[in-house]
Each structure stands twice: as structure tokens, then as C-alpha cells.
Short mmCIF file of C-alpha atoms and ligand atoms in Angstrom, two decimals:
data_model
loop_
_atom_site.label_atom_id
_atom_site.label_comp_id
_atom_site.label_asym_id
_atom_site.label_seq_id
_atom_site.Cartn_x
_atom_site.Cartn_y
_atom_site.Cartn_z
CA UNK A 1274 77.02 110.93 126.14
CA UNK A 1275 80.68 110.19 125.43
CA UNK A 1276 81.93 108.74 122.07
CA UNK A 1277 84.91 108.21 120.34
CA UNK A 1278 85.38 110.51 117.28
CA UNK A 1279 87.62 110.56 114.56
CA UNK A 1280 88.73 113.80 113.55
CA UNK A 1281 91.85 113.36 111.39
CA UNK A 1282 94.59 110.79 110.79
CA UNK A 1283 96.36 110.16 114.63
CA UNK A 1284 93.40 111.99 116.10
CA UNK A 1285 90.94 110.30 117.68
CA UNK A 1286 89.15 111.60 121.12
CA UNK A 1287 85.78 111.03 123.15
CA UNK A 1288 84.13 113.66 122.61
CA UNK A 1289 80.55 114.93 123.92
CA UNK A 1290 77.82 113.60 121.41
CA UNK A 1291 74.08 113.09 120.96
CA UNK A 1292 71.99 110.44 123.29
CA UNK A 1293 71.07 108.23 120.61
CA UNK A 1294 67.24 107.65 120.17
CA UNK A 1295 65.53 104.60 119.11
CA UNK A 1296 64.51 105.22 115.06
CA UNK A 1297 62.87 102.06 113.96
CA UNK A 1298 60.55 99.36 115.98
CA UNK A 1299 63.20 97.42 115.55
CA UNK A 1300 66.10 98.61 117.41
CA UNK A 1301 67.43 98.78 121.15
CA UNK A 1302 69.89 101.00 123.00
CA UNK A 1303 72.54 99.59 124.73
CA UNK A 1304 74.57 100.87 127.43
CA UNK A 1305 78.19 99.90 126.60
CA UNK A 1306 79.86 97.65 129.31
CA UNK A 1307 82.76 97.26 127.59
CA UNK A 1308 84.17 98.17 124.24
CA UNK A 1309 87.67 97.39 122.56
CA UNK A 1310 90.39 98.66 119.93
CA UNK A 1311 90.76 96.45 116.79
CA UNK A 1312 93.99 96.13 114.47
CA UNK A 1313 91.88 97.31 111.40
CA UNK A 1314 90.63 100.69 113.79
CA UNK A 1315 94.05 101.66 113.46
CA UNK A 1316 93.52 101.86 109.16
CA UNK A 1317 91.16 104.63 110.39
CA UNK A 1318 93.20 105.78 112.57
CA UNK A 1319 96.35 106.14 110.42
CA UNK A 1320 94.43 107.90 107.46
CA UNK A 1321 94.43 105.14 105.43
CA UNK A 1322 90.76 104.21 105.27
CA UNK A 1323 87.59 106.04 103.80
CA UNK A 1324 85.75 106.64 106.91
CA UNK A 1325 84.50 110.15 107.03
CA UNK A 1326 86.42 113.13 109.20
CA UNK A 1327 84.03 113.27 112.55
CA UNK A 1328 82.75 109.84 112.44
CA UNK A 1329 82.61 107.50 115.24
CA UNK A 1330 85.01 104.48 115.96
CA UNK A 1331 85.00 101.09 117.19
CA UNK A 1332 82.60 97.82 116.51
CA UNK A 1333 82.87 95.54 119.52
CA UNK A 1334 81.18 95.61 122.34
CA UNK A 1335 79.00 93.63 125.16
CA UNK A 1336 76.22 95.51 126.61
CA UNK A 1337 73.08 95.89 128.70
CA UNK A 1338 69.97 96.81 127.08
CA UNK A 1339 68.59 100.05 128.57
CA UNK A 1340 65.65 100.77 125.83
CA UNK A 1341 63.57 98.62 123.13
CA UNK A 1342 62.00 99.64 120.33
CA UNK A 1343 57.81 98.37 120.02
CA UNK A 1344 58.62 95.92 117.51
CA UNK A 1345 61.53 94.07 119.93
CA UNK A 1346 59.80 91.13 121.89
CA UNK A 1347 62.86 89.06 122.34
CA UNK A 1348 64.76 91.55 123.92
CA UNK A 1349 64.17 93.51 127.03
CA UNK A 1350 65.46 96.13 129.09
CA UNK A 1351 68.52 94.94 131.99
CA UNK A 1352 69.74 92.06 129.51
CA UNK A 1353 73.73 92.17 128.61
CA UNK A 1354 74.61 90.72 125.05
CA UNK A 1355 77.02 90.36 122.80
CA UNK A 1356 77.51 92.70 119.66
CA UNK A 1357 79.22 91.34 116.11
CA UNK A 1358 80.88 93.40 114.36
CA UNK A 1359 78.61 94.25 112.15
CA UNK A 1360 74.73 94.64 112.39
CA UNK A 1361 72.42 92.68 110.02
CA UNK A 1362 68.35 92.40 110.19
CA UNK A 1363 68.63 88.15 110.01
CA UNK A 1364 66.14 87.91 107.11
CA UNK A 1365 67.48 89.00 103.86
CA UNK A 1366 68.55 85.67 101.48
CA UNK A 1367 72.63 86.36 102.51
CA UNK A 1368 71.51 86.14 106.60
CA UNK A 1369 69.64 83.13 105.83
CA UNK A 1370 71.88 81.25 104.07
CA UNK A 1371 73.99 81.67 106.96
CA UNK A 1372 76.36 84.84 105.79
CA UNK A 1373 75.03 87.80 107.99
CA UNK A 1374 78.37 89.59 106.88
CA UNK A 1375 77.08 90.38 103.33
CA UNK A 1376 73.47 91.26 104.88
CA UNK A 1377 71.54 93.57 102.48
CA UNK A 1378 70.96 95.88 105.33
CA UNK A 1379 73.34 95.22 107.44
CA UNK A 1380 76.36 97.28 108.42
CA UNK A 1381 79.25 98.02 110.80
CA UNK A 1382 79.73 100.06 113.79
CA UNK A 1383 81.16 103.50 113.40
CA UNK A 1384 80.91 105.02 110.06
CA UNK A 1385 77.61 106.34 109.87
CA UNK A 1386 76.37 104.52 112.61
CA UNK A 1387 77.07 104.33 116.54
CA UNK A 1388 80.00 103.14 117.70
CA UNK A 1389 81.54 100.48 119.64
CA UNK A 1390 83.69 103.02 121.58
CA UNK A 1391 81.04 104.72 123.39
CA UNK A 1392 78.94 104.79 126.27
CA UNK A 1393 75.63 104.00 124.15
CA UNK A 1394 74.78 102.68 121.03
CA UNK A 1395 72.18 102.28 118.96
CA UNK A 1396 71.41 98.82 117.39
CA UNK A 1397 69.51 98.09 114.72
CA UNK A 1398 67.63 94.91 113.66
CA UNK A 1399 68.64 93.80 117.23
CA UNK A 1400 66.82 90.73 117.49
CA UNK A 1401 68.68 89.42 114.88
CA UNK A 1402 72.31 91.50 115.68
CA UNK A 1403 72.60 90.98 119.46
CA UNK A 1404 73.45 87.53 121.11
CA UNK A 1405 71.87 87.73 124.44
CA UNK A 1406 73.68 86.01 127.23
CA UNK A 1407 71.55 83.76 129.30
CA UNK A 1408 72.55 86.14 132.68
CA UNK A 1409 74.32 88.55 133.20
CA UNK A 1410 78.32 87.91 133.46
CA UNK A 1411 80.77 88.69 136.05
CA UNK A 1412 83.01 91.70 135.54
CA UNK A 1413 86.20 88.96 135.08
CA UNK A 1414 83.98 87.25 132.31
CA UNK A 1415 83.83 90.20 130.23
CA UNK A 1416 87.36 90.75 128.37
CA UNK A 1417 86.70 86.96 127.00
CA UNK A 1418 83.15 87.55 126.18
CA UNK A 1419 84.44 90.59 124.59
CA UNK A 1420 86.55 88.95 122.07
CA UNK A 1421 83.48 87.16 120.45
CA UNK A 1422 82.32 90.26 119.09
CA UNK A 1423 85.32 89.98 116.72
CA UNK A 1424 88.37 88.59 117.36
CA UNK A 1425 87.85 85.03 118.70
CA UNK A 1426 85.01 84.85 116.16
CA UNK A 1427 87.51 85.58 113.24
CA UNK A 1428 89.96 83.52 114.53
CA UNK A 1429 87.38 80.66 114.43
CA UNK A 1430 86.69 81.37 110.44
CA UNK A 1431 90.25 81.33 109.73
CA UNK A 1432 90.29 77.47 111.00
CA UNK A 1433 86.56 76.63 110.34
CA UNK A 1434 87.29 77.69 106.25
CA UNK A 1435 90.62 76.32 105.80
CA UNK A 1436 88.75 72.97 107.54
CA UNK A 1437 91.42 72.35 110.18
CA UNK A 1438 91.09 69.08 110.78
CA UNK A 1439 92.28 66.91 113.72
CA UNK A 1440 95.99 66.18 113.88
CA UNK A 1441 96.87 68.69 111.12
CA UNK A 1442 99.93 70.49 111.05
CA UNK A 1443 98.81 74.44 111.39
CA UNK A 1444 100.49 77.72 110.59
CA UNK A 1445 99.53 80.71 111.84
CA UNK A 1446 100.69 83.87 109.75
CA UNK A 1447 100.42 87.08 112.37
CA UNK A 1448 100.21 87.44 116.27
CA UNK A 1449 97.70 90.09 116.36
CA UNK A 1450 94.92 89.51 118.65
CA UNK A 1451 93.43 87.46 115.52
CA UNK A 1452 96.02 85.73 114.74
CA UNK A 1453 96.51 84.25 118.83
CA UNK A 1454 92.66 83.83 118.73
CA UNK A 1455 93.28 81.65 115.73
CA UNK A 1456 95.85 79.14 117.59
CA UNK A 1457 92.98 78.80 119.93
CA UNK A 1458 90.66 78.41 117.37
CA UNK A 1459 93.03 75.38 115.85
CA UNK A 1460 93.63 74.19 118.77
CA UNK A 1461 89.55 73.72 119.57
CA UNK A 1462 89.74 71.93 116.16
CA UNK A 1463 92.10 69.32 117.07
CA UNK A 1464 95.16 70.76 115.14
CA UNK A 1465 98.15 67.97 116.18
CA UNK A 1466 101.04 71.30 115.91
CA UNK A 1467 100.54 74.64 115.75
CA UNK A 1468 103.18 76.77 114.31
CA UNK A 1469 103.01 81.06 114.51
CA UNK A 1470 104.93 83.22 112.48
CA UNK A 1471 104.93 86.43 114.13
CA UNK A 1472 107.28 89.86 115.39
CA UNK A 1473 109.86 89.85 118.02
CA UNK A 1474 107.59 90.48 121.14
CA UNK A 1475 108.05 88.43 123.89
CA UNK A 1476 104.60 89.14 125.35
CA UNK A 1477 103.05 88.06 122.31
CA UNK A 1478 104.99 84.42 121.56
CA UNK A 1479 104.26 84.08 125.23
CA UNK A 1480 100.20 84.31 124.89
CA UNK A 1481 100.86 82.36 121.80
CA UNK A 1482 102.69 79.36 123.60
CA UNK A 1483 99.95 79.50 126.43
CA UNK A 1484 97.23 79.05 123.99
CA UNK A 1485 98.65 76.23 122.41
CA UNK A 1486 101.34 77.02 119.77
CA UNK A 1487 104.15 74.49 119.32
CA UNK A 1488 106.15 76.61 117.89
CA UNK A 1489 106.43 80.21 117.99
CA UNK A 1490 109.01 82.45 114.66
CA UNK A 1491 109.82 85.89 114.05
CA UNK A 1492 110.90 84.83 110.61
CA UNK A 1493 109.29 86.84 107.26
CA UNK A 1494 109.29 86.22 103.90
CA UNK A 1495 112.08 83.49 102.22
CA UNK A 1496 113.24 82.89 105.99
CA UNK A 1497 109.51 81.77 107.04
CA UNK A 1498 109.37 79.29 104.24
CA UNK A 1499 112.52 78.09 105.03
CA UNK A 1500 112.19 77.83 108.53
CA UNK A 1501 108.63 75.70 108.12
CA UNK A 1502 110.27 73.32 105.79
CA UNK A 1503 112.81 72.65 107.97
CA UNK A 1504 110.03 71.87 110.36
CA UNK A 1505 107.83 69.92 107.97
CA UNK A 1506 110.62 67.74 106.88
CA UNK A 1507 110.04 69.85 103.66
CA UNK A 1508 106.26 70.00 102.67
CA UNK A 1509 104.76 72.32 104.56
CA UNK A 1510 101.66 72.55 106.12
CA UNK A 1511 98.48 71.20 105.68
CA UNK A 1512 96.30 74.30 106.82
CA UNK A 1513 97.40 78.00 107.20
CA UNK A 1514 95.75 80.66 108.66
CA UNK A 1515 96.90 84.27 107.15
CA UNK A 1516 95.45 86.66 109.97
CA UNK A 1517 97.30 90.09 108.89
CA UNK A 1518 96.31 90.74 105.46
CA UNK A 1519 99.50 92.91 103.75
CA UNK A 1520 100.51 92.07 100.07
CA UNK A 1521 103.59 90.28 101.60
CA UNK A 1522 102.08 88.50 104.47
CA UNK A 1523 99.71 87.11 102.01
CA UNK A 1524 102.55 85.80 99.48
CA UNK A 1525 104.75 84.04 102.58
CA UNK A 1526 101.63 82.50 103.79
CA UNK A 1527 100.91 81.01 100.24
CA UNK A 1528 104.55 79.63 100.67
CA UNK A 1529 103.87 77.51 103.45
CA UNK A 1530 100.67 75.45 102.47
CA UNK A 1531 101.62 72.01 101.21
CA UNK A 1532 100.37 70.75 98.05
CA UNK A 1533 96.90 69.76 98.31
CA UNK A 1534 96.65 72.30 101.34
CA UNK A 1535 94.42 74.70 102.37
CA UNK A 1536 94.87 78.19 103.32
CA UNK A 1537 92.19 80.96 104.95
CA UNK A 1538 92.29 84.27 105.03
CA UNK A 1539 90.68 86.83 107.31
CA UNK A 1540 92.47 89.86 107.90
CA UNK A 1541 91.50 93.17 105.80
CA UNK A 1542 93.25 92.72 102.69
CA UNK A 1543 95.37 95.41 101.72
CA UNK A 1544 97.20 95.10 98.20
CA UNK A 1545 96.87 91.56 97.93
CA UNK A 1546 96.57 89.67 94.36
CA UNK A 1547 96.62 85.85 94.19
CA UNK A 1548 98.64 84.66 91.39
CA UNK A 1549 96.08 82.32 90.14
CA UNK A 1550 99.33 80.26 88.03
CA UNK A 1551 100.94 79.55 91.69
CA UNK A 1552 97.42 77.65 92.96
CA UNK A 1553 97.49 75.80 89.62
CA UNK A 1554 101.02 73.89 90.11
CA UNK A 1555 100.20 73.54 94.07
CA UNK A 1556 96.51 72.84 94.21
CA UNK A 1557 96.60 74.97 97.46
CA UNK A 1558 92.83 76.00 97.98
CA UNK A 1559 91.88 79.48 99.43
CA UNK A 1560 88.97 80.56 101.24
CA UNK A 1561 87.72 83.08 104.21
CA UNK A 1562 86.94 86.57 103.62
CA UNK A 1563 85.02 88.28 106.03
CA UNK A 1564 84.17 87.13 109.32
CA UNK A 1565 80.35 85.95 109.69
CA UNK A 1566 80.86 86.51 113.42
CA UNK A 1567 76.98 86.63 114.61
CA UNK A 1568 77.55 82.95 113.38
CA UNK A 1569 80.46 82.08 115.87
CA UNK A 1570 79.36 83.77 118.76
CA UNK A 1571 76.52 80.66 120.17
CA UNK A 1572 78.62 77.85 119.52
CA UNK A 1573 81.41 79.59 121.16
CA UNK A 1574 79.52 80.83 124.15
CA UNK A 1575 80.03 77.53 126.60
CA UNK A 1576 83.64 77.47 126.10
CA UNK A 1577 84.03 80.95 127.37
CA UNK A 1578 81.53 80.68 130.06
CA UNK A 1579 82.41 77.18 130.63
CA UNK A 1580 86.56 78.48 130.87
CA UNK A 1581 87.59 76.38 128.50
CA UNK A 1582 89.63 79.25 126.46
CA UNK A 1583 90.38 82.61 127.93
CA UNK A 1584 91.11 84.39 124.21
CA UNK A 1585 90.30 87.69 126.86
CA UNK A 1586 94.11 86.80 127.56
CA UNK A 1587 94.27 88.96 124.31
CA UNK A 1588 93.66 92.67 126.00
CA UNK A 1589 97.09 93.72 127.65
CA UNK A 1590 95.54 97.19 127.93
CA UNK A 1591 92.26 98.47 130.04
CA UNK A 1592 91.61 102.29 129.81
CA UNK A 1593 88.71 104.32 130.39
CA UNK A 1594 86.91 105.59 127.48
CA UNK A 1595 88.54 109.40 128.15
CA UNK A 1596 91.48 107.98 127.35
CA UNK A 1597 90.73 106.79 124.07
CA UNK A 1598 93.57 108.91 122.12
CA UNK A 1599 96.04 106.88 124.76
CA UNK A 1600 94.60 103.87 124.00
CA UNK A 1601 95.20 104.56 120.12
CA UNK A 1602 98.52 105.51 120.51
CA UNK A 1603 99.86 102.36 122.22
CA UNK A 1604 97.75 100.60 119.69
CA UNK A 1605 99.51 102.35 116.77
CA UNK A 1606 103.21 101.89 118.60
CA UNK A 1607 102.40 97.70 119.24
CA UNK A 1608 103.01 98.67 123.24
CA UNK A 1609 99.98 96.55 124.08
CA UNK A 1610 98.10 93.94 122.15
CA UNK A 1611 95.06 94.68 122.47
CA UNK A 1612 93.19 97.54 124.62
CA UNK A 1613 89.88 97.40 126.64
CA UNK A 1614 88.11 99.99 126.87
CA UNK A 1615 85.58 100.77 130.20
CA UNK A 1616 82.81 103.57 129.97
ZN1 LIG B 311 70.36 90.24 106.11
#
């Protein structure tokens, strides 16, 4: 088969690679029906992660089952589901207590593993890993069943642990395919104004108006605080949702929570310390971390089947899987939001 493969920083190709074969009882093959390049592939993809030279790439995916392992009875060979973005085996004392992102066992995509960017993959503990959709989805379904592997899902835990609350005011620090997922996400929650502090790019304060942001900045830093109390009459804002993760998108977004408010985090954190004195004189709580998305992905399900969000809106992109270095590229230059990628 054809996988993506990481060679070096800024080179990334599909390459010819093993078929995988089922290892345990407890894993499945799937057959890859579409797959997906994520903001934090492009720390890989830059050189400025630890995955291994020659490793594979990518953790989101939807699928069709095209083997089971003997100890799989839930599962069964023709049914499409839904891959997190990271594996767990759904029994260990973090998946039961409902965090499936800190499994014991678990793990993510690529690395050492399969990955997302491929034409099959190997799952393990795949009872517990893959969400299986009730049928199987039309081709236009896909890009927004996609999302639920990751980014809708981690959207979703940027409002779910900041607790937006109905009629809040909202800020929403990034507009990244996480960060638009997460107006969506506080919008579903009942968030009275939604307010995104993003770039310049028209395409993306577009897709952040049409899923429900009130207002849409390009201001950073001193500006951004500035420009929210002016719209705050002030105080800021009762929830905000930091979806990027650097050292300074972390410190604006502290700005902007009002005292008493609550901010979430949920993009890879990259330099950030919290100056624990700055909480203390603003009693701003802070929570998230990473996404739990095997949690999201149910309760999610009938809005994105039903059509009742379209976060799919996100991929600006489709390429084939051959074109994987292309699909990088525009990735790493912010030509496209998000890319799709087809076997
Ligand atoms: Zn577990």
C-alpha cells in the first residue's frame, strides 16, 4: 500500500509500504476513505517535533473495515467508522473515568504506529477506538464526519472545559480549523456573541462569520486586548477559547478573560508558562489540555448527520494521497485551511 512518510523536515511523500497485518485479537484493518492534514502535522513537518525520520503521518481518518481480528465481535467487515485521534483499549482506570486521551495503552496515529494518511491502517483496541456509524455515509457527508476525528471534537473541549454557558460573551483566540470548529462549538452551547481573533485571510473570517462569529479581528497582542475592551465596554469576556497554543497567543488570550472568567486551552502548547501571580489578582480559571475526542464524537454524530453544523466547511483543499508533499506545502504556506486527503 501507499502511506505517507516522513523523511526529513519539509519532506514528506507517499511512499510504497507494508500491507499492515492484524497483530492482536483485538484489532481491525481499515481501508482509509478519507484522511486529513492537521495544524500540529505541520510541527512534524517543519522539524520541530520528535517523531522519528521514516515514520508515518497523519491521525484522522473515517474508514471501512476490511479485516477483524478473533477477539472483535462488535465490529465487522464493510462497516465505515470514525477514528480519534488517538487509539485507546476503553478499559484502563483513565478510559473509564472518561479520559481515553491519557489511556495507559493508548496512542496516536503515526509515530510508531499506522497512519492516518494512508490507504490502510491498522487499529488497535478497536472496539473501544472506532465509532461505528450506524450506515454507511454519502461521499458529501464525509469532510464533516471527518472533522470529528479531531478538529470539531477539540473545538467542542475548548467550550465544554471553559463551560460556555448560554448567552456568554466568547472569544476565540486562532482561526485554524480548531479554532472555526470552536465558534461552532460555542455557538452549539448557546454563546450570546462570539468574538475571533485571528490573521488577515479573508477566506478564513468568512467561514468564521458563517459559523456564527459576531465579530471577526486580525488584532495580536496589546491591540487584541484593546480591541475586546472596547467591545466589552471594558471587562472582557466571560469564556475564551485559546485554539493555537504559542507562548504569545497564550499570554493575549489570558488578557481577554474577565475577572471571574474562564479560559480553555487546546492547541499543542509550545513555550507556554502561566504566570500563576496573574490568575491570583483575576481569578481567571484555566482548563483543557488534550482533546478526549473518542468522547465527542457520539454526542456530536446527529448534528452532522442531522446537518445541523457543516464544520467539513473547514477543508478548502481535497488532494489525492500522491500528492501528499503538495498538500503539505500549502499547509505550511496557510494557502488552504485545511486539506482532505482521498486514497
Ligand atoms: Zn485506556
Amino acid at each position: 500500500m501507499r502511506a505517507a512518510v516522513f523523511h526529513g523536515p519539509f519532506d514528506i511523500t507517499a511512499d510504497n509500504v507494508p500491507d499492515p497485518q492484524i497483530k492482536a485479537p483485538h484489532e481491525v484493518i481499515v481501508k482509509v476513505l478519507a484522511g486529513a492534514v492537521c495544524g500540529s502535522d505541520l510541527w512534524t513537518y517543519r522539524g520541530e517535533s520528535s517523531a522519528a525520520l521514516e515514520s508515518r503521518i497523519g491521525h484522522e481518518f473515517v474508514g471501512e473495515i476490511v479485516a477483524v481480528g478473533t477477539g472483535v465481535e462488535k465490529l465487522k467487515v464493510g462497516d465505515v467508522a470514525i477514528a480519534p485521534f488517538r487509539y485507546s483499549d476503553g478499559e484502563c482506570p483513565a478510559c473509564k473515568s472518561g479520559w481515553p486521551s491519557s489511556c495507559a495503552h493508548g496512542g496516536f496515529w503515526g509515530w510508531d504506529s499506522d497512519g492516518g494518511q494512508g490507504e490502510y491502517v491498522r487499529v488497535p483496541y478497536a472496539q473501544a477506538t472506532l465509532v461505528k456509524l450506524d450506515e454507511a455515509p454519502d461521499a458529501a457527508a464525509l469532510p464533516d464526519l471527518l472533522t470529528l476525528a479531531d478538529v470539531m471534537s477539540t473545538g467542542m473541549h475548548a467550550a465544554t472545559s471553559a463551560r460556555v454557558a448560554p448567552g456568554d460573551t466568547a472569544v476565540v483566540v486562532g482561526d485554524g480549523a480548531v479554532g472555526l470548529c470552536a465558534v461552532i462549538a460555542a455557538k452549539l452551547r448557546g454563546a450570546g456573541r462570539i468574538i475571533v481573533f485571528g490573521g488577515k485571510h479573508p477566506d478564513r473570517q468568512a467561514l468564521a462569520r458563517q459559523f456564527g462569529a459576531d465579530e471577526v479581528h486580525s488584532a495580536r497582542g496589546p491591540e487584541a486586548t484593546n480591541t475586546l475592551k472596547g467591545s466589552t465596554g471594558g471587562i472582557g469576556a466571560d469564556v475564551v477559547l485559546e485554539c493555537v497554543g504559542s507562548a504569545a497567543s497564550f499570554e493575549t488570550a489570558l488578557t481577554l478573560a474577565r475577572p471571574g472568567g474562564r479560559l480553555a486551552y487546546v492547541g499543542l502548547p509550545h513555550g507556554v508558562v502561566i504566570d500563576v501571580a496573574k490568575l491570583f489578582r483575576t481569578n481567571v480559571s484555566v482548563s483543557g489540555g488534550l482533546c478526549p475526542a473518542r468522547r465527542y464524537i457520539e454526542p456530536l454524530l446527529p448534528e452532522v448527520l442531522g446537518g445541523g453544523i457543516h464544520p467539513g466547511r473547514v477543508f478548502t483543499t481535497r488532494l489525492p494521497l500522491a500528492d501528499i508533499a503538495e498538500a503539505y506545502r500549502q499547509m505550511d504556506k496557510r494557502e488552504t485551511i485545511k486539506v482532505l486527503v482521498t486514497p
